[in-house]
Structures are given as structure tokens and as C-alpha cells.
Amino acid sequence: MNLHAHPLIVLPAVVLLLAAVAGCATQRPQPAPPSAAELDRLQRSGDGAPAAREPAQPRSPLDDPASPLYRKVVYFDYDTTEIRPEGAALLRTHANYIYQTPGARVTLQGHTDERGTRDYNLALGEQRADAVQRFLIAEGVPAERLSRLSYGEERPAERGRSERAWALNRRVELVY
Amino acid sequence: MSNGLMQPPHSLAALLLSALLAWGLAGTAWAKLTIEITGGVEGAQPIAVVPFGNVDGARPDVDIGAVIAADLARSGKFKPMPRREMLMTPHREEDVDIREWQVLGMNSLVVGEVMPRATGGYDIRYALLDVFSGKTLLVDTVISTSRGLRNAAHRIADAIYADLTGEPGVFATRIAYVTSGDDPSRVALRVADADGFNAQTIVDSAQPIMSPAWSPDGRWLAYVSFEGGQSAIYVQDLGSGRRERIASYEGINGSPAFSPDGRKLAMTLSKDGNPDIYVLELGSRQLTRLTTHYAIDTEPAWSPAGDHLVFTSDRGGQPQIYRIAATGGMAQRVTFQGDYNAAADYSPDGNSLVMVTREGGRFRVVMTDAQGGARRYVSNGSLDESPSFAPNGNMIIYATQNNGRGVLAATPVSTGASHRLSRDSGEVREPAWSPLLR
């Protein structure tokens, strides 16, 4: 799947990430509402009636911007494979969905920022995908529904040479 | 390389066919890389390369003398005299008035001429003179096809360089690199002459291509391509374009490196859970696991003797360089300075390593002795990577940034000028210098 061809998938994640960065980074001046607030808002709108009003065309929550499942990217700190709290919340939501949806299969695509050597980053991207895989399995997802694929630093979500771009690129994408 | 590599095409016929098609589409020459001398030239020896004469109606479309002079300048060891300062332009050693060149302060002088051959192509006759003594150091005639004139000029420059420095020249070598144009998602693996000319596309793809590695005879390139939807290692014959997928296990298939005898390919695979170093015997296709550790092990590089490898591992918590015997066993840590050392490569004599190191948030190229000591910075960027030695050990090539764009830089191990290879637009990265060719 070509990510660049699907900006709609990436954009909300960008919004969330910016909120997350603003909330977590120590140097940021404004303690802006972090991802949790964003998540609440998305969940509230997702619980509303719109989806029910179109029973003829049942839309997958994965494609519904109002659903928390619409977001499919978790982000990482520099040179780590640790899943952050907001990532864990998102992954639990997905774990539930995968568990309850027969036939749902997900590829976990691991990515890094451009800093450091390419082959080490390829390995680091896989370890991030691995961390997400272990998390989802621990949440009850059958292992055979999941696979890993690392792109290292080769497929940045955001071009450019800035802390912001780097933060957006250190990620695992859930590709259904 | 051993002859066993390419023999079993049975189940790979379709793959090879698609590779040939890719080759056919990609075989046309692309715009050359732009080369630019960047460093100072202190200590460079003055040499005059007189424009070569054309005899018997020869009309070569390459300025042989200019190519030789540019090669010598790029080595950082020579400072060719500008042509406008030459008072005489002899083409044969017997026509040289050596005192003229002594007065001009030259150390060495190159003269030559181009003659058509009856059967097509050219004879290029040249002489190298020592200006101080007036002695002729070298006289030779090189035969060239009309299309091979640049290569013939590079070979003459190699002979001159070898005579004057005692070390082999690397002007008639090639450089493999990964490049992307204005559309950054479209990448190509290309090979160009060491001076950036004659760039050819080996393979191109909308998926990532990584980690080109030369076979020791310069006939094959191994590389990683994601074109099949995940990483796989391919080995491609540069002569025919024929290629074979050599590793496509689940997980990472990365970092190919030919052994010095060309019979084995070291690589990183994560098929058994996490990235470890494996060695594939190319003839028998026997795969041996070299490292077994839950941490990342990657970026293997062979010692020139082939008896051991270095690799990057974060088993100590941060990426560092380790060494392991080619037969396996315990890995020993090589680097202790700094909290990030990765992607090491040996010098051809085995006495030095070059690697990427992080300090103060900057990634730079550093050279060490084979034990990881005597660190010396080679590059001065902040995102420098993929360093390796020229096949004569005199230069280090690496990827760096210039005005926000990826370019290649080559810098001398001792003193002399550096140079840069770039595209007019787009990025160039992951350079791999070929071995000495024939």
C-alpha cells in the first residue's frame, strides 16, 4: 500500500501527534490538551448517530474519520521501541476491533526517522513493529492475524529535516 | 566471484525475465553526476598534462588530456597546470624542452597523441616525464574503441598515478549509489564512473532500494529491494542485467556483503525472530547463522583477509561495532568511545575502520584503527553516513547533505582536496566504490 497515496490516513494522525508532542515535550511552552482530549472528542463523535443513519451503506469504522479506529499510527521517542501511553490506548482500541472482526488481518509497518545508519534503522523499525505486535498479542489478538514489515527510514511520512518531521516519522502504521 | 552463483535458473525463469525487462527499460544513460572539488589542495604536486595531439586525421570526441588532468586533480594529490599557462604543447617526449617546464615549476609532465586504427578506434600513445631530471618515466600505448575513450583516459591516469605515488589509481573504477529525483518516492540504483560520467540505471522502483555491495571482481552488485512488497536481497550481473533473488525470508533481508573471495554473502536476516548476521555460501546455497542475540545485529563487513567480520550491535544498550570470526563464536566489542558507532567498513589493507559515529546529536564519519582506537573525524556534516574506502584505500566516500540535499562526498585519508558528487535535482545516497576493475 502506498502511504503517500492516502493522505487521509496520515493527516489525522499528524494532528494527534502534534497534540501529543505539545503535551509531552518538556521544552514546549503551552501544555496543550494532549492526545487524550483529542481521543475523547473523536470517540464522542464516533458514538453519535451518523453511522447508524446510513444502514444501507455500512461503513467500516476504519474508514470513518469519526471513529477512533480511523487513526492507525503509533509514535515513538527517538531511538526507542517503547509504546507511549497514547499509543497504548489506540492499540487497545484496535486490539478489540481485530479480535471482534473475523478475517481482520493487520501488517505492522515499522519506521524510523532519518538519523543514524540505514540498516540499523531497518532493524529498529522492525523492533518497533515487534513491540506493537507483542502489545496486541498481549491484548488478546491472535498472532496469526498480525505480521511485521520494517521500512526503516526509507519511507518517511513527512519529508524535511526538523524535530517535527522526525517525530512524525518514528512510527508504526497499522495497515489492515 | 565463483562460477556457481548464476547457474540454477529453473524456478527463477520468470524472475530473471522480469529483471531483463527492467534492465531493458533502465539501460539508457542518465544525466551524469556533477562533480565538484571542495577542499584545499595544499601539498598537491604540480603536473602539466599537455593537450593530446590528433594524428592522421584522428577526431576523438573526448579530450583525453582534460580527462587525465581532472582525474589527477580529483585525487587531491596533484595540481594540474591550467592550459592557458602552457607556453608549448609538445605531443611526444622527444619534442619536449624540459627547461621550459622546470621554469614553470612543474614536477611532472604528460604528453600524448591520438591516432586512428585501421580497424576502427584509436591508439593513444602517451609519455610521463620527470621534469627535474628530464627522464622519461613511462611510455605506453593504450588501444581504445571510439566509445571507450573516457575509460582509456582513466586507465592512463591510473598508470600515471601509480608511477608517481606507488599506489594503484582508482580513476577507472565505478561507484554504485541509490538516487531519487524530483519524485522522492521513485528510487533507482545506479552505477557511474568514479568521475560521475556514464551513469546507468541498474534497477529502479517505486519501493525502497538499499545497500548496494560489489562483488570483489566488480561484475556483480548485491542490493536490497522492496519491490516484492518486503525486503529481499538480489544479486545482479552488471554485464547482462540478469539477476537473482538470493534471500527473501520473512522479516528483514538486508545489508549484503560479499566475502573477499566472492564465494559468500554475509547478510542480516530476522527470520528467526530478530536481526542477526548470517552467511550464505553462494555455490551450495548453504546458510549459516553467525550471531544469535536478542539485540539488533546488522551491517556486517568482511575483513580483507576474510577471516572475520565486523558488525553493528546494540547488545550493550547502544549501537557499537563488534568483531566475530567468520566461523562464528564469541563476538568481541571493538568500539568503546561514543554512544553510537555503526556501519563500519575496513580499509583494503585491514589496518583501519571507517564508521558512523554520533556526537552532540551529529552523525559524522570517523576513522579508527582496526582495534577501534585512534579516532579521527573524516566528515563534518550532521547526517553523514554510508562510509567506505576507495579500493586503493586513499579516499573515503560517504553520503552527506549539501543545502538540504543528499550528495556524495569523497575525502582523502591523508591530505589533499575533497570532492562532491551530486545531481542537479534530487538526492544521491549510499555510495559503494567498486573494486579495481581488471
Short mmCIF file of C-alpha atoms in Angstrom, two decimals, chain A residues 1-2 4 78-79 114-124 126-127 130 147-155 159 161 166, chain B residues 184 206-208 210-211 226 229-230 251-252 255 270 273 275 296 299 314 319 340 342-343 356 358 363 383 385 401 404 429-430:
data_model
loop_
_atom_site.label_atom_id
_atom_site.label_comp_id
_atom_site.label_asym_id
_atom_site.label_seq_id
_atom_site.Cartn_x
_atom_site.Cartn_y
_atom_site.Cartn_z
CA MET A 1 0.00 0.00 0.00
CA ASN A 2 1.31 3.37 -0.92
CA HIS A 4 1.67 8.76 0.00
CA TYR A 78 13.98 8.80 19.50
CA ASP A 79 15.91 5.52 19.33
CA GLU A 114 16.42 9.59 9.07
CA ARG A 115 19.08 9.92 11.76
CA GLY A 116 21.55 7.08 12.12
CA THR A 117 22.56 4.41 9.67
CA ARG A 118 20.04 2.95 7.25
CA ASP A 119 20.45 -0.70 8.05
CA TYR A 120 20.41 -0.11 11.79
CA ASN A 121 17.21 1.86 11.26
CA LEU A 122 15.75 -1.00 9.24
CA ALA A 123 16.34 -3.19 12.29
CA LEU A 124 14.98 -0.54 14.65
CA GLU A 126 11.28 -3.91 12.85
CA GLN A 127 11.76 -3.79 16.61
CA ASP A 130 7.68 -6.12 17.06
CA SER A 147 2.60 -9.54 10.51
CA ARG A 148 5.56 -7.16 10.69
CA LEU A 149 7.26 -5.17 7.95
CA SER A 150 10.04 -2.67 8.51
CA TYR A 151 10.83 0.14 6.10
CA GLY A 152 13.46 1.70 8.36
CA GLU A 153 13.98 5.31 7.32
CA GLU A 154 13.17 4.67 3.66
CA ARG A 155 9.53 5.79 3.70
CA ARG A 159 9.87 14.98 4.35
CA ARG A 161 14.78 17.91 8.45
CA TRP A 166 11.44 13.25 12.76
CA PRO B 184 11.34 11.20 -3.89
CA ALA B 206 8.62 2.87 -6.54
CA GLN B 207 9.65 0.86 -3.48
CA PRO B 208 12.82 1.40 -1.44
CA MET B 210 19.07 -0.07 -0.27
CA SER B 211 22.59 -1.24 0.50
CA PHE B 226 11.33 -3.83 -1.50
CA GLY B 229 6.31 -5.87 -1.01
CA GLN B 230 9.01 -6.62 1.56
CA GLY B 251 11.26 -10.11 8.10
CA ILE B 252 14.42 -8.21 7.26
CA SER B 255 22.99 -5.48 4.46
CA SER B 270 15.38 -11.53 11.08
CA GLY B 273 12.88 -13.54 15.41
CA PRO B 275 18.03 -9.23 13.25
CA ILE B 296 19.97 -5.91 16.84
CA GLU B 299 25.71 -4.13 8.93
CA ASP B 314 23.06 -2.76 20.29
CA PRO B 319 24.84 0.55 18.77
CA TYR B 340 26.59 5.41 18.73
CA ALA B 342 27.60 1.90 13.35
CA ALA B 343 28.10 0.73 9.77
CA VAL B 356 29.36 6.47 11.50
CA ARG B 358 27.17 10.25 16.88
CA PHE B 363 26.25 11.90 12.79
CA LEU B 383 23.71 13.45 8.88
CA GLU B 385 26.51 8.02 6.65
CA GLN B 401 23.88 16.74 2.97
CA GLY B 404 19.47 20.14 2.44
CA ARG B 429 22.97 8.34 -1.22
CA GLU B 430 24.51 5.01 -0.19
#
